[in-house]
């Protein structure tokens, strides 16, 4: 669902400390016509290859110092009906909604109607905090410890159903806290759901009306609204979800399932109006500054998240932004205040299509004059992959473990699936769906010598890791006959309403949980299989299936 997707290269590695971001946009001399056209051409050349003409598409907007440099549509608005995307089309923006919810809370704070230091029970007196002090700021910064309802088992099956705010809160309010409030950062849609309820309680208005009256109408954002409460008819793009082959209509999403965490629709033109107001209108300057300040955890570490905004870097430049992902759509909006750059990317596919984060970050890098290198994949043999596999240390607390995974190199991540890297050469590998890459170093003067370290290139920084150990044994994909897999194909019930469908597509093998995307699985033997992009393994025993994901184990019976 509407999840955070691109903070610190998808939370892979390191982020430099970033405490506060300036809110005053730098203003340089406006681009003359020729310079404007040249930049537009370069931006289009960077963006266009990501959008196949016959697949779900998107709209990209780039603004520099108040001038629109690129405003262009790509791909299809509706693949079924053959409708092309156009720049004015409205789309769901998913978790980009959170910055509007946060601003709504801060509007009330500036008016003295609440404080972010207030405990949430002041406004939601019946909410069980289990003896802990949970503040509005904890909700804003994803540090409350409350369970995120979208991550609970069975949520995918409940998502198509209409719900109410009260019913959704009831679905998670009695779950045990995951950690002491303020001690850790964990992305949390429940927190923003509660913020919406607090806005309603304090303002006396429904959430959608409050945003409409206090933000959208004053800023002239005529085509931004809570879905189902649009103020006028306007062209919109159809959402898409992947099928076994191609794309179909987006999986259904019930009313109020996303609420204050992700239920807004907008256009890139309205988002440009929003960016023009950010830091300058609606809130006091000090309030904006606080919104762009990284919340500091109780152990003193930075969370790299403010109030509804992610705090990252692009080519070393401080960047404020947020991603969005909901059924049928994905989005990303970012601003580089020191360079006067704003980029918005709205897309109408929820998986298997362009990743807005990558497009936005690459476009921003071009707009600030620091373009990122292009990545082109090459194939390497097992010996080349084994040569770079190993353990590499950045400091005493940070290690990166690389392992050969069949014909790929994987970066292992605790409690998560391995991240499959793509080779650019025998020494260079990039991280798919990001703008990050690794370069392995060898003994001086010996291009074919022993690998001694790896440099991680992220957001304009080069982070050197020294080789400190050998790699774990490679995971070798076994060759099995399709008939051996077919003996296991079928439907397996994990629990009522949750079925795993195991099936073959040509000579590729897949498992698909009810209501979720299918995962490709690879054989370790005729009875054991693993997934690459999540931490999951399957083993077949007679008429049952053992499914292991992370530390959890499930048994499913064949239907």
XYZ file of C-alpha atoms in Angstrom:
559
model
C 0.000 0.000 0.000
C 0.959 3.672 0.353
C 4.458 2.998 1.614
C 7.723 4.840 1.950
C 10.024 3.649 -0.810
C 13.091 5.742 -1.178
C 14.784 6.950 1.933
C 18.524 6.309 1.927
C 18.372 4.017 -1.090
C 15.375 2.124 0.207
C 16.943 2.015 3.704
C 19.794 -0.086 2.404
C 22.787 1.660 3.695
C 24.037 4.917 5.121
C 22.679 8.417 5.431
C 24.810 11.332 6.503
C 23.465 13.349 9.456
C 21.064 16.023 8.295
C 19.421 18.112 10.975
C 17.595 21.034 9.416
C 16.901 22.187 5.869
C 16.614 25.779 4.767
C 13.150 26.804 3.675
C 14.187 29.792 1.550
C 14.563 28.726 -2.054
C 17.686 30.059 -3.724
C 16.903 32.343 -6.636
C 19.390 32.560 -9.454
C 19.098 34.526 -12.668
C 16.169 33.184 -14.717
C 17.149 30.971 -17.614
C 17.010 32.636 -21.001
C 14.974 30.988 -23.757
C 17.900 29.070 -25.224
C 19.108 27.771 -21.859
C 15.553 26.827 -20.921
C 15.100 24.847 -24.139
C 18.472 23.144 -23.736
C 17.681 22.035 -20.188
C 14.241 20.856 -21.283
C 15.778 18.706 -24.025
C 18.266 17.157 -21.599
C 15.564 16.453 -19.051
C 13.341 14.796 -21.640
C 16.255 12.658 -22.827
C 16.829 11.556 -19.218
C 13.189 10.821 -18.421
C 11.704 9.415 -21.639
C 13.546 6.038 -21.689
C 11.823 5.031 -18.451
C 8.337 5.125 -20.013
C 7.413 2.555 -22.713
C 4.898 4.133 -25.071
C 2.370 1.282 -24.747
C 2.543 0.721 -20.967
C 1.098 2.603 -17.988
C 2.771 5.987 -18.031
C 3.141 9.158 -16.062
C 3.515 12.903 -15.985
C 6.776 14.644 -15.116
C 7.103 18.269 -14.047
C 10.377 20.093 -13.398
C 10.445 23.667 -12.110
C 13.626 25.703 -11.674
C 13.573 29.127 -10.012
C 9.868 29.411 -10.670
C 10.157 28.555 -14.385
C 8.536 25.384 -15.711
C 11.329 23.601 -17.557
C 9.572 20.308 -18.304
C 5.881 19.440 -18.183
C 5.328 16.319 -20.201
C 3.219 13.167 -20.291
C 4.505 9.711 -21.209
C 2.903 6.354 -21.917
C -0.737 5.409 -21.528
C -3.437 6.783 -19.256
C -5.538 3.673 -19.864
C -3.964 0.662 -21.543
C -7.305 -1.130 -21.938
C -8.976 1.732 -23.791
C -5.845 2.907 -25.593
C -5.954 6.406 -24.051
C -2.656 8.286 -23.997
C -1.469 10.145 -20.924
C -1.767 13.949 -20.964
C -0.013 16.429 -18.630
C -3.151 17.724 -16.889
C -4.417 14.319 -15.717
C -5.138 13.721 -12.046
C -3.870 10.644 -10.207
C -3.703 9.218 -6.714
C -0.594 10.502 -4.933
C -0.456 7.908 -2.132
C 1.776 8.869 0.768
C 2.580 12.286 -0.648
C -0.701 12.954 1.180
C 1.258 12.912 4.439
C 2.823 16.334 3.867
C -0.657 17.837 3.584
C -1.818 16.061 6.743
C 1.276 17.286 8.590
C 0.676 20.834 7.366
C -2.930 20.596 8.571
C -1.701 19.687 12.061
C 0.812 22.550 11.992
C -1.860 25.028 10.898
C -3.761 24.124 14.049
C -0.561 24.386 16.088
C 0.176 27.886 14.752
C -3.341 28.883 15.815
C -2.711 27.621 19.346
C -5.325 24.875 19.083
C -2.832 22.105 19.747
C 0.869 21.486 20.272
C 2.948 18.753 18.687
C 4.196 17.981 22.208
C 0.658 17.166 23.324
C -0.123 13.566 24.163
C -2.576 12.088 21.695
C -4.970 11.115 24.500
C -5.740 14.817 24.924
C -7.667 14.587 21.636
C -8.332 10.843 21.440
C -9.071 10.096 25.114
C -10.142 6.513 24.486
C -6.972 5.533 22.636
C -5.067 2.887 24.669
C -1.420 4.022 24.899
C -0.478 1.076 27.148
C 0.993 3.343 29.798
C 3.325 5.098 27.340
C 3.490 8.779 26.444
C 2.672 9.060 22.735
C 2.720 12.598 21.353
C 1.462 14.157 18.149
C 5.117 14.587 17.159
C 5.629 10.836 17.462
C 2.812 10.340 14.954
C 4.236 12.965 12.580
C 7.708 11.401 12.595
C 6.850 7.662 12.517
C 8.355 7.146 15.972
C 5.238 6.224 17.986
C 5.806 2.467 18.134
C 2.190 1.880 17.067
C 1.694 -1.025 14.663
C 1.116 0.095 11.063
C -2.230 -1.380 10.055
C -1.182 -1.822 6.414
C 1.539 -4.240 7.508
C -0.724 -6.495 9.545
C -1.477 -10.023 8.281
C -4.564 -10.136 6.117
C -4.608 -6.445 5.285
C -4.359 -7.101 1.540
C -7.644 -9.002 1.749
C -9.338 -6.203 3.728
C -8.103 -3.362 1.517
C -10.914 -3.570 -1.089
C -13.579 -3.051 1.575
C -15.002 0.361 2.465
C -14.363 1.289 6.083
C -14.828 4.112 8.555
C -12.200 6.053 10.437
C -13.348 4.593 13.745
C -13.351 1.023 12.440
C -9.868 1.325 11.001
C -8.502 2.729 14.252
C -10.174 -0.135 16.115
C -8.261 -2.566 13.874
C -4.886 -1.594 15.345
C -5.369 0.351 18.584
C -5.129 -2.666 20.905
C -2.022 -4.183 19.313
C 1.111 -4.123 21.508
C 3.519 -1.270 20.773
C 6.541 -2.284 18.724
C 8.987 -0.100 20.669
C 9.155 2.697 23.207
C 7.804 5.909 21.630
C 10.642 8.090 20.361
C 13.275 5.354 20.504
C 13.129 4.119 16.893
C 11.893 5.063 13.421
C 9.501 2.758 11.590
C 7.261 3.915 8.765
C 3.726 3.947 10.048
C 0.440 4.543 8.261
C -1.483 4.145 11.531
C 0.164 7.285 12.887
C -1.078 9.413 10.015
C -4.514 7.816 10.260
C -4.651 9.077 13.853
C -3.462 12.521 12.770
C -6.461 12.751 10.460
C -8.747 11.905 13.358
C -7.069 14.584 15.495
C -7.575 17.182 12.749
C -11.266 16.331 12.678
C -11.582 16.475 16.477
C -9.786 19.819 16.855
C -11.168 21.605 13.785
C -14.711 20.265 13.948
C -14.551 19.544 10.211
C -14.221 16.302 8.270
C -10.616 15.771 7.204
C -11.373 16.323 3.518
C -13.184 19.590 4.182
C -10.429 20.902 6.425
C -7.744 20.376 3.771
C -10.016 21.798 1.088
C -10.831 24.974 3.031
C -7.416 25.585 4.590
C -4.985 24.440 1.887
C -6.402 23.539 -1.514
C -8.784 26.460 -2.121
C -6.457 29.184 -0.741
C -3.599 27.933 -2.935
C -5.723 27.518 -6.056
C -5.187 23.753 -6.094
C -8.436 23.202 -7.956
C -7.835 19.573 -8.889
C -6.480 18.275 -5.579
C -8.944 16.549 -3.274
C -9.705 13.607 -1.058
C -10.711 10.900 -3.528
C -14.488 10.916 -3.956
C -14.751 14.562 -2.897
C -13.398 16.237 -6.044
C -14.846 19.730 -6.556
C -15.199 19.461 -10.334
C -14.867 16.977 -13.159
C -11.353 16.692 -14.511
C -9.440 14.228 -16.726
C -7.866 11.440 -14.731
C -5.643 8.478 -15.512
C -6.736 4.912 -14.814
C -4.681 2.969 -12.282
C -2.987 -0.284 -13.305
C -1.775 -3.417 -11.552
C 0.328 -6.112 -13.251
C -1.208 -9.280 -14.608
C 0.620 -12.463 -15.544
C 1.100 -10.818 -18.920
C 0.750 -7.079 -19.259
C -1.408 -4.870 -17.062
C -5.011 -4.674 -15.988
C -7.202 -2.405 -13.902
C -5.812 -1.491 -10.504
C -6.670 -3.791 -7.629
C -9.663 -2.329 -5.777
C -9.157 -0.055 -2.775
C -12.001 0.640 -0.368
C -13.107 4.078 0.784
C -11.149 5.438 3.779
C -8.579 2.638 3.603
C -5.796 5.194 3.086
C -7.428 8.274 4.674
C -4.962 10.894 5.966
C -1.995 8.714 5.052
C -2.651 8.400 1.333
C -6.121 9.128 -0.079
C -5.524 12.365 -2.017
C -5.581 12.833 -5.780
C -3.741 15.659 -7.523
C -2.051 16.903 -10.701
C 1.509 18.021 -11.299
C 0.281 21.562 -11.899
C -1.380 21.662 -8.489
C 1.729 20.179 -6.903
C 3.758 23.011 -8.451
C 1.377 25.477 -6.754
C 1.891 23.574 -3.524
C 5.670 23.747 -3.839
C 5.506 27.493 -4.515
C 3.727 27.877 -1.158
C 5.898 25.503 0.885
C 8.138 27.451 3.223
C 6.434 30.746 2.378
C 2.672 30.552 2.968
C 0.180 28.966 5.371
C 2.606 28.435 8.268
C 4.953 30.597 10.296
C 8.605 30.487 9.063
C 9.733 28.803 12.270
C 7.015 26.177 11.886
C 8.126 25.355 8.346
C 11.698 25.094 9.604
C 10.649 22.635 12.262
C 8.771 20.566 9.690
C 12.012 20.210 7.733
C 14.115 19.266 10.761
C 15.104 15.641 11.225
C 13.526 14.163 14.331
C 16.190 13.014 16.752
C 15.611 9.665 18.424
C 16.056 9.151 22.141
C 19.545 7.699 21.575
C 20.606 10.877 19.732
C 20.498 9.443 16.217
C 18.754 11.283 13.404
C 15.668 9.733 11.841
C 16.136 11.606 8.517
C 12.417 12.398 8.580
C 10.675 15.606 9.554
C 6.933 16.229 9.668
C 5.632 14.499 6.537
C 8.862 14.960 4.591
C 11.847 12.703 3.975
C 15.225 14.430 4.340
C 17.785 13.087 1.876
C 20.506 14.227 -0.529
C 20.821 14.403 -4.297
C 24.401 14.636 -5.478
C 25.285 16.070 -2.081
C 22.527 18.701 -2.108
C 19.994 18.632 0.779
C 16.645 17.480 -0.566
C 13.128 17.425 0.881
C 10.614 15.026 -0.608
C 8.270 12.093 -0.264
C 7.219 9.032 -2.191
C 3.767 7.569 -2.606
C 2.533 4.097 -3.501
C -1.074 2.965 -3.509
C -3.171 0.597 -5.569
C -2.793 1.517 -9.216
C -0.452 4.476 -8.744
C 2.977 5.608 -7.541
C 4.385 9.093 -7.102
C 7.341 11.135 -5.953
C 7.797 14.825 -5.270
C 11.009 16.520 -4.203
C 12.487 19.960 -3.791
C 16.133 21.041 -3.700
C 15.836 24.369 -1.847
C 19.409 25.555 -2.423
C 18.992 25.180 -6.182
C 15.393 26.358 -6.563
C 14.375 23.018 -8.104
C 11.089 21.134 -7.739
C 10.265 17.807 -9.422
C 6.960 15.938 -9.377
C 6.397 12.534 -10.979
C 2.949 10.916 -11.005
C 2.526 7.450 -12.508
C -0.437 5.125 -13.010
C 1.046 1.693 -12.303
C 1.630 0.180 -8.863
C 4.245 -2.443 -9.813
C 6.200 -3.615 -12.818
C 6.399 -0.089 -14.242
C 8.600 2.961 -13.911
C 9.803 3.826 -10.390
C 8.963 7.517 -9.812
C 11.717 7.936 -7.219
C 14.406 7.120 -9.769
C 12.927 9.376 -12.454
C 12.531 12.289 -10.028
C 16.021 11.997 -8.601
C 17.672 11.685 -12.000
C 15.683 14.648 -13.326
C 16.612 16.733 -10.283
C 20.283 15.863 -10.717
C 20.150 17.148 -14.307
C 18.295 20.288 -13.220
C 20.949 21.166 -10.624
C 23.749 20.552 -13.109
C 25.062 17.337 -11.543
C 23.664 14.506 -13.692
C 23.966 10.933 -12.473
C 25.754 8.289 -14.552
C 23.692 6.013 -16.763
C 23.525 2.341 -15.794
C 23.821 -0.355 -18.463
C 23.671 -3.997 -17.399
C 26.192 -6.600 -18.570
C 26.397 -10.334 -17.834
C 29.216 -11.767 -15.693
C 30.277 -15.366 -15.125
C 30.375 -17.075 -11.736
C 34.118 -16.503 -11.291
C 33.750 -12.735 -11.689
C 30.934 -12.647 -9.133
C 32.832 -14.845 -6.666
C 35.803 -12.485 -6.905
C 33.880 -9.534 -5.462
C 31.653 -11.455 -3.038
C 32.662 -10.963 0.572
C 32.229 -8.944 3.756
C 33.145 -5.241 3.683
C 33.261 -2.901 6.681
C 32.620 0.847 6.764
C 33.160 1.101 10.519
C 32.847 -1.163 13.546
C 29.051 -0.991 13.394
C 28.439 -1.143 9.645
C 29.126 -4.148 7.423
C 27.964 -5.000 3.906
C 27.801 -8.659 2.905
C 27.787 -9.588 -0.786
C 27.036 -13.116 -1.977
C 26.775 -14.752 -5.385
C 23.135 -15.580 -5.972
C 22.964 -17.707 -9.099
C 23.974 -15.429 -11.966
C 23.706 -12.277 -9.841
C 25.486 -10.561 -6.956
C 23.264 -9.966 -3.933
C 23.602 -7.601 -1.002
C 22.345 -9.341 2.131
C 20.122 -7.371 4.502
C 19.165 -8.451 8.041
C 15.492 -9.398 8.379
C 14.838 -8.581 4.736
C 15.284 -10.300 1.409
C 18.630 -10.007 -0.367
C 18.968 -7.089 -2.740
C 19.916 -8.276 -6.215
C 22.489 -5.990 -7.843
C 23.091 -5.564 -11.576
C 26.586 -5.576 -13.075
C 27.927 -2.751 -15.242
C 31.420 -4.288 -15.377
C 33.499 -6.766 -13.391
C 33.981 -4.066 -10.725
C 30.825 -1.937 -10.945
C 27.303 -2.843 -9.837
C 24.188 -0.710 -9.556
C 21.193 -0.961 -7.252
C 18.026 -1.463 -9.339
C 15.300 1.149 -8.920
C 17.704 3.632 -7.326
C 20.466 5.948 -8.491
C 23.130 4.232 -6.337
C 26.056 2.048 -7.331
C 29.092 0.157 -5.983
C 32.656 0.112 -7.300
C 34.971 -2.644 -6.057
C 38.690 -1.815 -5.652
C 41.538 -4.191 -6.374
C 45.223 -4.295 -5.440
C 47.068 -1.277 -6.785
C 48.346 -1.753 -10.312
C 46.632 -5.109 -10.753
C 43.201 -4.890 -12.483
C 42.730 -8.645 -12.055
C 44.089 -8.773 -8.507
C 42.429 -9.431 -5.182
C 39.518 -7.191 -4.276
C 40.443 -5.027 -1.285
C 37.391 -2.805 -0.807
C 34.198 -1.365 -2.206
C 33.010 2.234 -2.556
C 29.305 2.893 -2.245
C 28.200 5.894 -4.295
C 25.043 7.372 -2.798
C 23.559 10.849 -3.173
C 26.861 12.397 -4.273
C 28.944 10.753 -1.560
C 31.579 8.048 -1.902
C 31.637 5.735 1.142
C 34.642 3.389 1.249
C 34.287 -0.057 2.841
C 37.394 -2.199 3.415
C 37.212 -5.930 2.755
C 37.052 -7.672 6.127
C 35.879 -11.227 5.504
C 34.896 -13.939 3.080
C 31.456 -14.293 1.545
C 28.882 -16.837 2.705
C 28.511 -19.828 0.389
C 26.853 -18.900 -2.903
C 23.217 -19.759 -3.390
C 23.121 -21.908 -6.501
C 19.966 -22.144 -8.567
C 19.335 -25.814 -9.347
C 18.217 -27.077 -12.721
C 15.033 -29.085 -12.437
C 12.559 -30.449 -14.941
C 9.359 -28.482 -15.340
C 7.498 -31.687 -14.599
C 9.114 -31.837 -11.160
C 7.753 -28.367 -10.386
C 4.342 -29.199 -11.851
C 3.956 -31.897 -9.209
C 3.789 -29.094 -6.620
C 1.679 -26.620 -8.588
C -1.669 -25.762 -7.074
C -3.350 -23.795 -4.313
C -2.289 -23.981 -0.659
C -4.278 -22.492 2.220
C -2.211 -20.815 4.963
C -5.269 -19.602 6.885
C -8.894 -18.826 6.027
C -8.913 -16.240 3.268
C -5.151 -16.526 2.612
C -4.184 -18.879 -0.195
C -0.827 -19.294 -1.911
C -1.117 -20.116 -5.599
C 1.918 -21.952 -6.973
C 2.160 -22.061 -10.741
C 4.528 -22.212 -13.695
C 4.730 -19.709 -16.568
C 6.850 -21.305 -19.273
C 9.990 -22.350 -17.437
C 9.625 -19.725 -14.703
C 8.066 -20.506 -11.335
C 5.846 -18.253 -9.228
C 3.932 -18.057 -5.975
C 1.148 -15.520 -5.404
C -0.537 -14.871 -2.041
C -4.194 -13.831 -2.134
C -4.540 -10.151 -2.997
C -0.796 -9.616 -3.429
C 1.656 -9.498 -6.296
C 3.187 -12.737 -7.476
C 6.786 -13.569 -6.605
C 9.166 -15.436 -8.826
C 10.758 -18.361 -7.018
C 13.926 -20.271 -7.900
C 14.756 -23.925 -7.184
C 17.425 -25.017 -4.716
C 16.233 -28.578 -5.316
C 13.076 -30.234 -6.603
C 11.340 -29.518 -3.287
C 12.987 -26.287 -2.027
C 12.599 -22.842 -3.596
C 13.505 -19.265 -2.691
C 12.455 -15.758 -3.686
C 15.064 -13.156 -4.496
C 13.296 -9.907 -3.762
C 11.840 -10.863 -0.385
C 13.270 -12.967 2.398
C 11.174 -16.045 1.661
C 11.702 -19.775 1.115
C 9.251 -22.564 0.284
C 9.574 -26.286 0.725
C 7.094 -28.950 -0.331
C 6.375 -31.968 1.832
C 3.714 -34.312 0.532
C 0.444 -32.374 0.374
C 1.670 -29.403 2.365
C 3.887 -26.397 1.840
C 6.234 -24.841 4.372
C 6.562 -21.089 3.860
C 9.304 -19.209 5.670
C 9.527 -15.419 5.562
C 12.147 -13.836 7.779
C 11.712 -15.339 11.240
C 8.144 -16.493 10.583
C 7.175 -20.012 9.501
C 3.820 -21.099 8.098
C 2.373 -24.425 7.035
C -0.156 -24.431 4.200
C -2.264 -27.415 3.192
C -2.947 -28.226 -0.415
C -6.506 -27.571 -1.574
